[in-house]
Coordinates of C-alpha atoms in Angstrom, one line a residue:
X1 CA -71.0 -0.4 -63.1
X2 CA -72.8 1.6 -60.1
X3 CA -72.9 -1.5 -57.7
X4 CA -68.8 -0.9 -58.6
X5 CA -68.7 2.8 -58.2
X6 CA -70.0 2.3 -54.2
X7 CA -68.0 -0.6 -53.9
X8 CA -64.7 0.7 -54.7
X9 CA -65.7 3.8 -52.4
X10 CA -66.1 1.5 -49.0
X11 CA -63.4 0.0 -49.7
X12 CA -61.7 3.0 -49.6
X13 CA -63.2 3.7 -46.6
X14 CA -62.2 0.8 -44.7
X15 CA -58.5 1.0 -46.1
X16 CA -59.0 4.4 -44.0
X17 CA -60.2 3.4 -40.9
X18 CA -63.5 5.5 -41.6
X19 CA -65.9 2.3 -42.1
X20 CA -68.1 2.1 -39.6
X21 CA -69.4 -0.3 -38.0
X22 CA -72.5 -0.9 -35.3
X23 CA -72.5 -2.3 -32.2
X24 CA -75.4 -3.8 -30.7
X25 CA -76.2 -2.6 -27.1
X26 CA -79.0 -3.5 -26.1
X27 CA -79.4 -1.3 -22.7
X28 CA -81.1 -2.7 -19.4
X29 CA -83.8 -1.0 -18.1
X30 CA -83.1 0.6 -14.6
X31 CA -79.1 -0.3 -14.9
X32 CA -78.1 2.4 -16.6
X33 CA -75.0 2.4 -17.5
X34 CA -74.9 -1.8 -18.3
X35 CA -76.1 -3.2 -21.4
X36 CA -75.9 -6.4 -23.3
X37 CA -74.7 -7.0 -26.7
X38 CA -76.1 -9.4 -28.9
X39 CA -76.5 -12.8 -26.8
X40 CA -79.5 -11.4 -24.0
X41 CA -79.5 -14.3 -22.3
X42 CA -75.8 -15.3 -21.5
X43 CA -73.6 -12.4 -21.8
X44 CA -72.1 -10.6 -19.5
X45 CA -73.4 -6.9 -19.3
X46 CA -71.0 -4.0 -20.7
X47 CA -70.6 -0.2 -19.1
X48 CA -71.3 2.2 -21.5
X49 CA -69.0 5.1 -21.6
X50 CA -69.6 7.2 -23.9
X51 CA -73.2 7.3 -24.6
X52 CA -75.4 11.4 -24.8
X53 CA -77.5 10.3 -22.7
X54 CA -75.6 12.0 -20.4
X55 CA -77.8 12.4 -16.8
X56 CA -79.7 9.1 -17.2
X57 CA -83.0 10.4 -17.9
X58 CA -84.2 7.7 -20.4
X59 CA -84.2 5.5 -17.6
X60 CA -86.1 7.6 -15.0
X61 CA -89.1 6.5 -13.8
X62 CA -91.2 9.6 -14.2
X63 CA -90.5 9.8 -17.4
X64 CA -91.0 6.0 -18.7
X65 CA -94.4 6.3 -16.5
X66 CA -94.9 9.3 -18.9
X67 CA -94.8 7.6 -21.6
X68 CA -96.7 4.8 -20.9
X69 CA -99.4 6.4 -20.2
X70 CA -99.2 8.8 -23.2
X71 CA -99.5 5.7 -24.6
X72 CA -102.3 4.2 -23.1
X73 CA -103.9 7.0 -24.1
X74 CA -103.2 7.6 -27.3
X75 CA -101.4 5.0 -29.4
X76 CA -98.0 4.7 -30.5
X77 CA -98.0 7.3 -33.7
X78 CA -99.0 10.8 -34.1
X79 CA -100.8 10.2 -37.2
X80 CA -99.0 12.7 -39.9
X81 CA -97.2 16.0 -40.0
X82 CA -97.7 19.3 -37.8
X83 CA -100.2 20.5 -40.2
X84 CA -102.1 17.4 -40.9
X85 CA -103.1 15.9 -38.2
X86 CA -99.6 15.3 -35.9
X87 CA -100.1 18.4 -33.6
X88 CA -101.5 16.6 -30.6
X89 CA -102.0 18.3 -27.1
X90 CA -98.7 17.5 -25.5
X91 CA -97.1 20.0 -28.2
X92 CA -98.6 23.2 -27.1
X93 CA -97.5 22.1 -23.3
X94 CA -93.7 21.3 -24.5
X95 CA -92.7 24.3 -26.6
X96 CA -94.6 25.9 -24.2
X97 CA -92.0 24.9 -21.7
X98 CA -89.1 24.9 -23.9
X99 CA -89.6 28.9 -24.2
X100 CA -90.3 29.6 -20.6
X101 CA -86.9 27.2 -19.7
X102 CA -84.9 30.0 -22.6
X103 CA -86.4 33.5 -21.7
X104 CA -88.0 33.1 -25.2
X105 CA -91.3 33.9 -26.6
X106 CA -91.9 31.0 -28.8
X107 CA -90.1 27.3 -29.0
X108 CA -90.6 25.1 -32.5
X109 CA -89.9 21.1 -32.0
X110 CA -88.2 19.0 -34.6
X111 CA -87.9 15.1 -34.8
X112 CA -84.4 15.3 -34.6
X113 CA -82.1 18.2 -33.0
X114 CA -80.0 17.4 -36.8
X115 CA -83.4 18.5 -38.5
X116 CA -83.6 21.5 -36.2
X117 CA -80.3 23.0 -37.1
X118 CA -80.9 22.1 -41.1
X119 CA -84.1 23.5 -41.9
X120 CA -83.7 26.1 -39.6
X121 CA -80.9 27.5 -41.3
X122 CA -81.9 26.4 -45.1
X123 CA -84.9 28.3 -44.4
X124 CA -83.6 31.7 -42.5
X125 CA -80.9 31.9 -45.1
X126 CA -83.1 31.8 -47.8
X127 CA -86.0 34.1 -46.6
X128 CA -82.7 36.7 -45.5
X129 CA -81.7 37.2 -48.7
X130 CA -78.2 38.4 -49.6
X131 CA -77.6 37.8 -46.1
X132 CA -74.0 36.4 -45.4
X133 CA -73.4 33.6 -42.9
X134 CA -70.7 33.2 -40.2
X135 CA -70.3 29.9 -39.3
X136 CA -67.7 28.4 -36.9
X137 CA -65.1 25.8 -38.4
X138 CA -65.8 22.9 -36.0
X139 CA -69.9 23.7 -36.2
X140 CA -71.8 20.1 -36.6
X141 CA -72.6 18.6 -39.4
X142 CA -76.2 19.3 -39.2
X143 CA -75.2 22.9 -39.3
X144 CA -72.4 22.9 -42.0
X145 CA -75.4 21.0 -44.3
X146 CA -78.2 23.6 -43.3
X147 CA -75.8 26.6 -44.7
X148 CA -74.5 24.5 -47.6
X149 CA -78.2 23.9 -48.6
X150 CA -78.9 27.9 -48.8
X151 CA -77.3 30.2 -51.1
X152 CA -76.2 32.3 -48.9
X153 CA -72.2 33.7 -48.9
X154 CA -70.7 32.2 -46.1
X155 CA -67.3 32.9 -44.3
X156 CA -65.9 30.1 -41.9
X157 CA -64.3 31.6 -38.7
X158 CA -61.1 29.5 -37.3
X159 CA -62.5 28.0 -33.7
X160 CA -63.7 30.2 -30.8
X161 CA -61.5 32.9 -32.6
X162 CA -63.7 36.1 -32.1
X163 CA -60.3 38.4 -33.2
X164 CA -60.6 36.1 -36.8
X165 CA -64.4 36.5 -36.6
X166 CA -64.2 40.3 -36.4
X167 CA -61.5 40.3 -39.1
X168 CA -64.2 38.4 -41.2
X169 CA -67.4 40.7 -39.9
X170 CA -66.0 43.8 -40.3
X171 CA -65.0 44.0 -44.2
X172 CA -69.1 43.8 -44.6
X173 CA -71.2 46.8 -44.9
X174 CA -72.7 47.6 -41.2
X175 CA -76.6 47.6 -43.3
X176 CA -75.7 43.8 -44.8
X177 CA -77.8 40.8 -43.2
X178 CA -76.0 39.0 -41.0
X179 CA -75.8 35.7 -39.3
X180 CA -73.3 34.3 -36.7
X181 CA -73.5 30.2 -35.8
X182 CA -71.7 28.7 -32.9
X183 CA -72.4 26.2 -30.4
X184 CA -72.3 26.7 -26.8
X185 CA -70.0 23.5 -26.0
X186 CA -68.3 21.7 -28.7
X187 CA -68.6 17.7 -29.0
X188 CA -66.1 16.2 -29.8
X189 CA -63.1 18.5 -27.7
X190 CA -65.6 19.5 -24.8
X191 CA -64.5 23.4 -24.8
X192 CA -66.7 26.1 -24.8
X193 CA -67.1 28.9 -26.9
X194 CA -66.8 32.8 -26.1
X195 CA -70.5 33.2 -26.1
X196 CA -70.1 36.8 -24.4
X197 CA -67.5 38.1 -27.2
X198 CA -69.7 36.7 -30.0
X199 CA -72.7 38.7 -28.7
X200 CA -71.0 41.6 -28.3
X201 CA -69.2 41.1 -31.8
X202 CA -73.1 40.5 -33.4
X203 CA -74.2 44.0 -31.5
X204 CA -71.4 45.9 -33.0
X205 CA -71.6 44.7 -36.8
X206 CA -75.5 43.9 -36.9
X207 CA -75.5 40.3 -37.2
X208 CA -78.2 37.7 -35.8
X209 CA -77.1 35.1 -33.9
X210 CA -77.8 31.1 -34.2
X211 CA -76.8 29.1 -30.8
X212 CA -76.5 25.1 -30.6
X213 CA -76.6 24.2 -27.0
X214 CA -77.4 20.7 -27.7
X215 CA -74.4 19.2 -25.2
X216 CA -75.0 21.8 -22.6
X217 CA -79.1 21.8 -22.3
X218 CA -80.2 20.1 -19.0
X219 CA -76.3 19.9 -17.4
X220 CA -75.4 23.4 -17.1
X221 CA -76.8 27.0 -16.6
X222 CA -80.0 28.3 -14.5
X223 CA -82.3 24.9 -14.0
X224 CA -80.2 23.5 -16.8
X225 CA -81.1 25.8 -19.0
X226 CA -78.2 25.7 -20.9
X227 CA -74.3 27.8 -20.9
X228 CA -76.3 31.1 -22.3
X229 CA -78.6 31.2 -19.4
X230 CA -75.8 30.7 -17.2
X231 CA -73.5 33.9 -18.3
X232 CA -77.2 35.4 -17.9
X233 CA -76.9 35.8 -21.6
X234 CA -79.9 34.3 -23.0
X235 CA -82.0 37.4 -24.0
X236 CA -79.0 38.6 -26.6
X237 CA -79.2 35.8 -28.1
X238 CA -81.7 35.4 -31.1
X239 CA -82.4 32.0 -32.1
X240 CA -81.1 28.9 -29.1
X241 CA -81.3 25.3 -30.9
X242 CA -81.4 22.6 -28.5
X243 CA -81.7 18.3 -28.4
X244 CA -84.0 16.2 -26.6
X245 CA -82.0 13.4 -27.1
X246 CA -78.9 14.3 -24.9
X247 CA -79.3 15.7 -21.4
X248 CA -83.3 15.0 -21.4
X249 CA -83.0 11.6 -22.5
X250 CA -84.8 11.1 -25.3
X251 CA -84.9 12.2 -28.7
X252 CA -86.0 15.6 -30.7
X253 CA -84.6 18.7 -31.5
X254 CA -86.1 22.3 -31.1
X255 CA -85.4 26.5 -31.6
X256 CA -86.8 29.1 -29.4
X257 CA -86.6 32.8 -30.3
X258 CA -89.2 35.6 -30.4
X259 CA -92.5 35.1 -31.9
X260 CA -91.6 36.3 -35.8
X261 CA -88.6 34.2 -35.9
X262 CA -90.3 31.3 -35.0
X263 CA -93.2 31.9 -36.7
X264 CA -91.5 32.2 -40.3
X265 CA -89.5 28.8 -39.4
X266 CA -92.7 27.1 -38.9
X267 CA -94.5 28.5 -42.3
X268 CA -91.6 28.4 -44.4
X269 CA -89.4 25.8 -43.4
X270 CA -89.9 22.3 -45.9
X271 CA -87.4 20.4 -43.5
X272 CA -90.5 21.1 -40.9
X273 CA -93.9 21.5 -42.9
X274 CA -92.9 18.1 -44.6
X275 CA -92.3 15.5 -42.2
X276 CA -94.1 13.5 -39.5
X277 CA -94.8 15.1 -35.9
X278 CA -92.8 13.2 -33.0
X279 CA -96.0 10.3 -31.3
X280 CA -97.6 11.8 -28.3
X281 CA -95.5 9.1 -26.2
X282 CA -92.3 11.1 -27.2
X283 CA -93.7 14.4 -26.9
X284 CA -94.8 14.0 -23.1
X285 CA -91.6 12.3 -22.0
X286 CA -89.5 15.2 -23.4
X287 CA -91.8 17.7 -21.1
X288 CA -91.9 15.3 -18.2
X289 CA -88.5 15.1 -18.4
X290 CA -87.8 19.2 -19.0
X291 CA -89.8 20.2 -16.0
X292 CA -88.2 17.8 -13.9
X293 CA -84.5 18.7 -15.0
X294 CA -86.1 22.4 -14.4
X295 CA -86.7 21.9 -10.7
X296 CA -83.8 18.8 -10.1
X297 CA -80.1 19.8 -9.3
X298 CA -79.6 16.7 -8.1
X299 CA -78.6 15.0 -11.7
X300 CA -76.4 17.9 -12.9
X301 CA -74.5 17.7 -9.5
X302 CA -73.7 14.4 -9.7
X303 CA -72.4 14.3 -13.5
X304 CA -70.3 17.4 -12.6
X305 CA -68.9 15.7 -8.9
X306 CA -68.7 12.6 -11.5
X307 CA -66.9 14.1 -14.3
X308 CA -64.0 15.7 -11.5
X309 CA -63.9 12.1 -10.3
X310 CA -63.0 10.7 -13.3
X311 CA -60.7 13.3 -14.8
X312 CA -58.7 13.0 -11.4
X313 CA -58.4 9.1 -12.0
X314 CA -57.2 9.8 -15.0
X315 CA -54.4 12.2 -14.8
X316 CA -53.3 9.9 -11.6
X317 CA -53.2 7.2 -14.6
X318 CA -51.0 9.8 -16.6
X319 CA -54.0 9.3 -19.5
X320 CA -54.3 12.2 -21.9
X321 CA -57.0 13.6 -21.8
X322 CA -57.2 16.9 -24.4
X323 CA -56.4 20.2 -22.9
X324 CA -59.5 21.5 -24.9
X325 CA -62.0 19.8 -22.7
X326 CA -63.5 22.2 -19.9
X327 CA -66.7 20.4 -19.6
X328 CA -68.3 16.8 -18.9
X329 CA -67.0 15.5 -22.0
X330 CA -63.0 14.2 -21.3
X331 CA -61.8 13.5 -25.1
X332 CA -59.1 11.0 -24.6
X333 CA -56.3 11.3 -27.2
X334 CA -54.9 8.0 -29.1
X335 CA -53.3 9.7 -32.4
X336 CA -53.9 6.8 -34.4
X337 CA -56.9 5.4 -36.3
X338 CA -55.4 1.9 -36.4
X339 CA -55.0 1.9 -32.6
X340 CA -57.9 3.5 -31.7
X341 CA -60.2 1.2 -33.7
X342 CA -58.3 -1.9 -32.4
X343 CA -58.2 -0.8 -28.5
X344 CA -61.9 -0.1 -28.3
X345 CA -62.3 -3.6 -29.9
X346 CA -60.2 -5.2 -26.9
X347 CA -61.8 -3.1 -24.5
X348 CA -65.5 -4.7 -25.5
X349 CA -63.9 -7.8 -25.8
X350 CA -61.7 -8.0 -22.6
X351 CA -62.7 -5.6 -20.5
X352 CA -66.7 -5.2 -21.4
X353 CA -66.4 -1.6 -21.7
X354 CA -67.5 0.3 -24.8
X355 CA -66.0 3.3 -25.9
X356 CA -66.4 3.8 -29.7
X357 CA -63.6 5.0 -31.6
X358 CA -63.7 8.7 -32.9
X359 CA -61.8 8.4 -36.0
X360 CA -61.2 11.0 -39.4
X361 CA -63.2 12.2 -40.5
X362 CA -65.4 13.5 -37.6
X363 CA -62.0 14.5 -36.1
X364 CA -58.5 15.6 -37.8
X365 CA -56.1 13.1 -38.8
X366 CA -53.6 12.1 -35.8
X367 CA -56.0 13.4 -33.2
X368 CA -58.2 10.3 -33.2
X369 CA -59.9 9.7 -29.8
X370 CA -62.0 8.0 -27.3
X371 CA -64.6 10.5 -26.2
X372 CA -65.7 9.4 -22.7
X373 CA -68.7 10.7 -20.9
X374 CA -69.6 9.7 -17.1
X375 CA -73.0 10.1 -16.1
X376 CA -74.7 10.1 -12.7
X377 CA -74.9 6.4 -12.8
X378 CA -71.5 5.7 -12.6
X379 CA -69.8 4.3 -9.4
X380 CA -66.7 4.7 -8.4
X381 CA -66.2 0.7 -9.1
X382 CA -66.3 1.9 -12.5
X383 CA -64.3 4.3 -12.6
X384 CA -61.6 3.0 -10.9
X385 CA -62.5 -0.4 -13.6
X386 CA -62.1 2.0 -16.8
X387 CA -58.5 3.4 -15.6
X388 CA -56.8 0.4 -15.5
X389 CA -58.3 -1.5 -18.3
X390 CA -57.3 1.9 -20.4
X391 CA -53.8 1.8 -18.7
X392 CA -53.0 -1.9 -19.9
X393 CA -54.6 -0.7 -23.7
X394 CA -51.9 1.9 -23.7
X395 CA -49.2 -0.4 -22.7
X396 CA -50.5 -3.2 -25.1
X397 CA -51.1 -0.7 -28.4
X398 CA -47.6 1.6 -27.6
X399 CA -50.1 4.2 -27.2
X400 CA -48.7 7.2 -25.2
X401 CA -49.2 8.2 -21.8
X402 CA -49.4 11.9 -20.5
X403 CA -45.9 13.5 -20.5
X404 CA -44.8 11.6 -22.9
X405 CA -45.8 13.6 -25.9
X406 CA -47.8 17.3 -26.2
X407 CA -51.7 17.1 -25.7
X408 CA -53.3 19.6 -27.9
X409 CA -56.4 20.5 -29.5

């Protein structure tokens, strides 16, 4: 009867186009963007397209020597939790840095950015009590869980809408607690939110405010620090969540705020006080690889010359990309779950390019996508490979071309 229950519920799933399924990418040390898939030996190597690591910096050399040698030094685990014996000497020196990098007095690192955004708010909403949440309708999932988890009211704004978030704010008494989520760039449409109305918004109805800048930390902003820090915005805002596993390349997620803020997080939170500490190997590849993207433009310069590059190949090619994206990330509208799922599969298998399809329900129905992401990496070669294998895809899957229908979202 249960082994039933779950069946009958992927199957529904795949009926859907919502099954998902794992490729095997097994990446090439020092060819960043090629990898291999499942046969090492003989096949021939793929471009990634659509991978977060979006400057390269797993595969720079200053911080894979970092790691090695945080190896070589201390072994590959961290032994147990913050409190029990997993706070090795590399943490003090990353959140540290994390704080300095966000105008902040404190930093707090997570194993994963998802586990930053989910205890943080399961914990502030619960130690806030009666405090009503603000969250934006296309905030992650990480977030969406973290309030779900509390019991706090909430009240979903429609996206980047600060006139509907107003509307929302002020029907609440000026003395009720407060707290407004967003992210700084959203990604799956690549647009970027009204940080500067939000924080004025916050000011005027006494809210907090909660900002993910997991997609912009290490690409945009003063020494990467992230959109905030480049509206010179930072300092209103009260708690900045970040990734290491984007822009620095390899995995963890953090907050940085003042002093109390962080503080409480770290005594209260169970999403934090229970789990195992990120090895020491982790830890000192995520700084080496901060303070590097704090004193390199070089990176940043390139994915942004990159990103012009490509979008210009594309509209050339007359592909869609969605007029929502302002950023690095160029969501490329297919409409059709079917087609989408079927086009990436020809474009691994033909072309050796992988895009993964974007499919319901991580995006509306009839808005399914490729979400493409260039990096430093990429030549021109590639670019100019990925345009027309896309173009012939279109042809092949009746897929339409820009001008041919309205791009939205």
């Amino acid at each position: 009867m249960y082994i039933k229950i779950l069946n009958k519920k992927l199957e529904k799933l795949k009926k859907t186009g919502q099954y998902r399924e794992f490729i095997t990418l097994n990446r090439i040390r020092g060819q960043y963007p090629l990898a291999k898939l499942n046969d090492l030996e003989n096949s021939e190597p793929v471009v990634v397209w659509c991978s977060n690591d979006y400057l390269g910096m797993s595969q720079h050399p200053v911080v894979i020597e970092a790691m090695h040698n945080a190896i070589d030094s201390f072994g590959a685990g961290s032994g147990g939790s913050r409190n029990i014996g997993g706070t090795h000497y590399h943490y003090e020196a990353l959140e540290s840095s994390l704080a300095e990098w966000h105008g902040k007095e404190s930093a707090l690192v997570f194993p994963t950015g998802y586990g930053s955004n989910d205890a943080t708010l399961q914990c502030l909403l619960g130690l806030y009590e009666n405090c009503m949440v603000f969250s934006d309708e296309r905030n992650h999932a990480s977030i969406i869980n973290g309030i779900r988890c509390s019991k706090a009211e909430r009240k979903i704004f429609r996206h980047n809408d600060t006139q509907h978030l107003e509307e929302l704010l002020e029907k609440q008494p000026y003395e009720r607690l407060k707290l407004i989520v967003f992210e700084s760039i959203y990604s799956m449409d690549g647009d970027i939110a009204p940080i500067k109305e939000i924080v004025r918004l916050a000011k005027k109805y006494n809210a907090l405010t909660f900002l993910d800048e997991v997609h912009a930390i290490g690409m945009y902003g003063v020494r990467g620090a992230g959109i905030a820090s480049g509206l010179n915005i930072s300092g209103a805002i009260d708690i900045i969540q970040g990734t290491m596993a984007k822009g620095i390349g390899i995995i963890g997620g953090y907050i940085a705020g003042s002093k109390p803020i962080i503080d409480a997080i770290r005594s209260f939170a169970s999403g934090f006080i229970f789990t195992t500490s990120l090895p020491p190997a982790i830890v000192a590849a995520c700084y080496t690889s901060i303070e590097y993207l704090k004193n390199s433009d070089i990176e940043r310069k390139k994915l942004h010359e990159k990103t012009e590059m490509l979008r210009d190949s594309f509209s050339r090619a007359r592909i869609p990309i969605m007029n929502s994206s302002e950023t690095h990330i160029l969501p490329v509208l297919i409409g059709d779950a079917a087609k989408c799922k079927a086009a990436a599969r020809q474009l691994l298998d033909i072309y050796n390019i992988y895009l993964q399809p974007i499919n319901s329900p991580t995006v509306p129905v009839g808005t399914e996508r490729f979400r493409v992401n260039i990096t430093p990496n990429h030549s021109e070669e590639q670019i100019s490979q990925l345009t027309n294998a896309l173009i012939e895809i279109f042809l092949k899957f009746n897929i339409p071309f820009l001008g041919n229908r309205k791009i939205t979202g």
